[in-house]
């Protein structure tokens, strides 16, 4: 006899779920599941230690590669100058930041090509042929990069970090450690980039002043001068072939 108001619950989905669970447990019991483990064991052979740590060193280099590409190359100066140029024209969205960063990367590759060639010929290729050790390859690879940084570093900045590092008996710049050369190079690059950016701002600032003076003389003080000066800035930049001049000045500034 059925009670009034009581519904009959179908148990078919529950039976199907229970059957599926039994099948999965049976399959896992029949087939062994794979086990992945990572062990670090000791070795009695010191010669095998560099081979064991190569993957760790490679991952470390890959994680530091973006910082090295930005700080110890010409990328810092180039991208800052392009940013100054964008703000000097008054365009906040054009060209996009991705385009400027991409242009800076390709210009950096062009400027640093001779340095990378020396690193490849003197360090990477002998290391691949097993002619030198990893330590010798590191010293050979840092020498061309060190020479590039020293050519672009001001003596004032280099002396500042050398004194803070406690290097008072250095007879030449070759005796200054690398940990003092890198920050000195970065500070020098920032200073040079700001100097170039200031020179880029001057012609566009003159256009802003002229347009603002004309608008005030005409009594249109409520209109923003940047609205009228923007076309003249773009026209001036196009007429003088601005991108050619800026790129040429940036590349030749490293030589």
Coordinates of C-alpha atoms in Angstrom, one line a residue:
X1 CA 0.0 0.0 0.0
X2 CA 1.4 3.3 -1.0
X3 CA 1.4 6.3 1.4
X4 CA -0.3 9.4 0.0
X5 CA 2.1 12.2 -1.1
X6 CA 5.2 10.0 -1.1
X7 CA 7.2 9.8 -4.4
X8 CA 9.1 6.8 -5.5
X9 CA 12.8 7.5 -5.9
X10 CA 14.5 5.8 -8.8
X11 CA 17.7 4.1 -7.8
X12 CA 19.1 3.5 -11.3
X13 CA 21.7 6.4 -11.3
X14 CA 23.0 5.3 -7.9
X15 CA 23.4 1.7 -9.1
X16 CA 25.3 2.9 -12.2
X17 CA 27.6 5.1 -10.1
X18 CA 28.3 2.2 -7.7
X19 CA 29.1 -0.1 -10.7
X20 CA 31.4 2.5 -12.2
X21 CA 33.3 2.8 -8.8
X22 CA 33.7 -0.9 -8.7
X23 CA 35.1 -1.0 -12.2
X24 CA 37.6 1.8 -11.4
X25 CA 38.8 0.1 -8.3
X26 CA 39.2 -3.2 -10.1
X27 CA 41.1 -1.6 -12.9
X28 CA 43.5 0.2 -10.5
X29 CA 44.1 -3.1 -8.7
X30 CA 44.8 -4.9 -12.0
X31 CA 47.1 -2.3 -13.5
X32 CA 49.9 -0.6 -11.5
X33 CA 49.7 3.2 -11.6
X34 CA 52.9 5.1 -12.6
X35 CA 55.0 6.7 -9.8
X36 CA 57.1 9.8 -10.4
X37 CA 59.9 10.7 -8.0
X38 CA 62.9 13.1 -7.9
X39 CA 65.9 12.1 -5.9
X40 CA 69.2 13.9 -5.3
X41 CA 72.0 11.5 -4.5
X42 CA 75.6 12.0 -3.6
X43 CA 78.5 11.3 -5.9
X44 CA 82.0 10.4 -5.2
X45 CA 83.3 11.6 -8.5
X46 CA 83.9 15.4 -8.5
X47 CA 84.1 15.4 -12.3
X48 CA 80.5 14.4 -12.6
X49 CA 79.2 17.3 -10.5
X50 CA 79.1 19.9 -13.3
X51 CA 77.2 17.4 -15.5
X52 CA 74.6 16.9 -12.6
X53 CA 74.2 20.6 -12.1
X54 CA 73.9 21.6 -15.7
X55 CA 70.1 21.6 -15.8
X56 CA 70.0 23.7 -12.6
X57 CA 72.5 26.2 -14.1
X58 CA 70.5 26.3 -17.3
X59 CA 67.2 27.0 -15.5
X60 CA 68.9 29.7 -13.4
X61 CA 70.2 31.4 -16.5
X62 CA 66.8 31.3 -18.2
X63 CA 65.2 32.8 -15.1
X64 CA 67.8 35.6 -15.1
X65 CA 67.8 36.2 -18.8
X66 CA 65.1 38.9 -18.9
X67 CA 66.9 40.9 -16.2
X68 CA 70.2 40.5 -18.0
X69 CA 68.7 41.5 -21.3
X70 CA 67.3 44.7 -19.8
X71 CA 70.2 45.7 -17.5
X72 CA 73.5 44.8 -19.1
X73 CA 72.7 45.6 -22.7
X74 CA 71.6 48.7 -24.6
X75 CA 67.9 48.0 -24.0
X76 CA 67.6 50.4 -21.1
X77 CA 68.7 53.5 -22.9
X78 CA 66.7 52.6 -26.1
X79 CA 63.4 51.9 -24.4
X80 CA 63.6 55.0 -22.1
X81 CA 64.4 57.3 -25.1
X82 CA 61.5 55.9 -27.1
X83 CA 59.2 56.4 -24.1
X84 CA 60.4 60.0 -23.8
X85 CA 59.7 60.5 -27.5
X86 CA 56.1 59.1 -27.2
X87 CA 55.4 61.5 -24.3
X88 CA 57.0 64.5 -26.1
X89 CA 54.7 64.1 -29.1
X90 CA 51.8 63.8 -26.7
X91 CA 50.4 60.5 -28.0
X92 CA 49.6 58.2 -25.1
X93 CA 48.2 55.3 -27.1
X94 CA 50.1 55.6 -30.4
X95 CA 52.4 53.8 -31.0
X96 CA 51.5 51.1 -28.6
X97 CA 53.9 50.1 -25.8
X98 CA 54.3 46.6 -27.4
X99 CA 55.5 48.2 -30.6
X100 CA 58.1 50.3 -28.8
X101 CA 59.3 47.4 -26.7
X102 CA 59.6 45.2 -29.8
X103 CA 61.6 48.0 -31.6
X104 CA 63.8 48.3 -28.6
X105 CA 64.5 44.6 -28.5
X106 CA 65.4 44.5 -32.2
X107 CA 67.6 47.6 -31.9
X108 CA 69.3 45.9 -28.8
X109 CA 70.0 42.8 -30.8
X110 CA 71.5 44.9 -33.6
X111 CA 73.7 46.9 -31.2
X112 CA 74.8 43.9 -29.2
X113 CA 75.4 41.6 -32.2
X114 CA 79.3 42.1 -32.2
X115 CA 79.3 41.4 -28.4
X116 CA 77.3 38.3 -28.7
X117 CA 79.5 37.1 -31.6
X118 CA 82.6 37.4 -29.4
X119 CA 80.8 35.5 -26.6
X120 CA 79.8 32.8 -29.0
X121 CA 83.3 32.4 -30.6
X122 CA 85.3 32.7 -27.4
X123 CA 83.1 31.0 -24.8
X124 CA 80.1 29.0 -26.1
X125 CA 81.7 27.2 -29.0
X126 CA 84.8 26.0 -27.1
X127 CA 82.4 24.9 -24.3
X128 CA 80.3 22.9 -26.7
X129 CA 83.5 21.2 -28.1
X130 CA 84.5 20.4 -24.5
X131 CA 87.7 22.4 -24.9
X132 CA 87.3 24.6 -21.8
X133 CA 85.4 24.2 -18.5
X134 CA 82.3 26.0 -17.4
X135 CA 84.3 28.4 -15.2
X136 CA 86.6 29.3 -18.1
X137 CA 83.5 29.8 -20.4
X138 CA 81.9 32.1 -17.8
X139 CA 85.1 34.3 -17.6
X140 CA 85.4 34.4 -21.4
X141 CA 81.7 35.3 -21.8
X142 CA 81.8 38.1 -19.3
X143 CA 84.8 39.8 -20.8
X144 CA 83.1 41.2 -24.0
X145 CA 80.0 42.2 -22.0
X146 CA 82.2 43.9 -19.4
X147 CA 84.1 45.8 -22.1
X148 CA 80.8 47.0 -23.6
X149 CA 79.6 48.2 -20.3
X150 CA 82.8 50.0 -19.4
X151 CA 82.8 51.9 -22.7
X152 CA 79.4 53.3 -21.9
X153 CA 80.0 53.9 -18.2
X154 CA 81.0 57.3 -16.8
X155 CA 84.1 57.4 -14.7
X156 CA 82.2 59.2 -12.0
X157 CA 79.6 56.4 -11.6
X158 CA 82.3 53.7 -11.8
X159 CA 84.4 55.4 -9.1
X160 CA 81.3 55.8 -6.9
X161 CA 80.5 52.0 -6.9
X162 CA 84.1 51.0 -6.8
X163 CA 84.6 53.1 -3.6
X164 CA 81.4 51.7 -2.1
X165 CA 82.6 48.1 -2.9
X166 CA 85.9 48.8 -1.1
X167 CA 88.1 48.7 -4.2
X168 CA 90.6 51.5 -3.4
X169 CA 93.7 49.9 -4.9
X170 CA 92.5 49.4 -8.4
X171 CA 95.2 50.4 -10.9
X172 CA 92.8 50.3 -13.9
X173 CA 89.2 49.7 -14.8
X174 CA 90.1 46.0 -15.4
X175 CA 90.6 45.6 -11.7
X176 CA 87.1 46.8 -10.8
X177 CA 84.8 43.8 -10.0
X178 CA 81.8 43.0 -12.1
X179 CA 79.4 43.6 -9.2
X180 CA 80.5 47.3 -9.3
X181 CA 80.6 47.6 -13.0
X182 CA 76.9 46.6 -13.6
X183 CA 75.2 49.1 -11.3
X184 CA 77.6 51.9 -12.5
X185 CA 76.6 51.0 -16.1
X186 CA 72.9 51.1 -15.3
X187 CA 73.2 54.5 -13.6
X188 CA 75.2 55.8 -16.6
X189 CA 72.6 54.5 -19.0
X190 CA 69.8 56.2 -17.1
X191 CA 71.6 59.5 -17.1
X192 CA 72.4 59.3 -20.8
X193 CA 68.8 58.3 -21.6
X194 CA 67.4 61.3 -19.7
X195 CA 69.8 63.6 -21.4
X196 CA 68.7 62.4 -24.8
X197 CA 65.0 62.6 -23.7
X198 CA 65.5 66.2 -22.7
X199 CA 66.9 67.1 -26.1
X200 CA 63.9 65.4 -27.7
X201 CA 61.4 67.4 -25.7
X202 CA 62.8 70.9 -26.7
X203 CA 61.3 71.2 -30.3
X204 CA 58.0 69.9 -29.2
X205 CA 57.9 72.2 -26.2
X206 CA 58.6 75.1 -28.5
X207 CA 55.5 74.1 -30.6
X208 CA 53.4 74.0 -27.4
X209 CA 54.5 77.4 -26.4
X210 CA 53.8 78.9 -29.8
X211 CA 50.4 77.4 -30.0
X212 CA 49.5 78.4 -26.5
X213 CA 50.6 82.0 -27.2
X214 CA 48.5 82.2 -30.4
X215 CA 45.4 80.9 -28.6
X216 CA 45.8 83.4 -25.8
X217 CA 46.3 86.3 -28.2
X218 CA 43.1 85.2 -30.0
X219 CA 41.2 85.0 -26.7
X220 CA 40.6 81.3 -26.8
X221 CA 41.9 80.6 -23.4
X222 CA 39.4 77.8 -22.6
X223 CA 40.7 75.6 -25.4
X224 CA 43.5 73.1 -24.5
X225 CA 46.6 74.0 -26.4
X226 CA 47.6 70.3 -26.9
X227 CA 44.5 69.8 -29.1
X228 CA 45.9 72.2 -31.7
X229 CA 49.6 71.5 -31.2
X230 CA 49.3 67.7 -31.7
X231 CA 48.9 67.9 -35.6
X232 CA 51.8 70.3 -35.8
X233 CA 54.0 68.0 -33.7
X234 CA 53.2 65.0 -35.9
X235 CA 53.8 67.1 -39.0
X236 CA 57.1 68.3 -37.8
X237 CA 58.2 64.8 -36.8
X238 CA 57.2 63.4 -40.2
X239 CA 58.8 66.2 -42.2
X240 CA 62.2 65.8 -40.5
X241 CA 62.0 62.0 -40.8
X242 CA 62.0 61.7 -37.0
X243 CA 62.1 57.9 -36.7
X244 CA 65.2 57.7 -38.9
X245 CA 67.0 60.4 -36.9
X246 CA 66.0 58.9 -33.5
X247 CA 67.1 55.4 -34.4
X248 CA 70.3 56.6 -36.1
X249 CA 71.2 58.7 -33.0
X250 CA 70.5 55.8 -30.6
X251 CA 72.5 53.3 -32.5
X252 CA 75.5 55.6 -33.1
X253 CA 75.5 56.7 -29.5
X254 CA 76.8 53.2 -28.5
X255 CA 79.7 53.5 -31.0

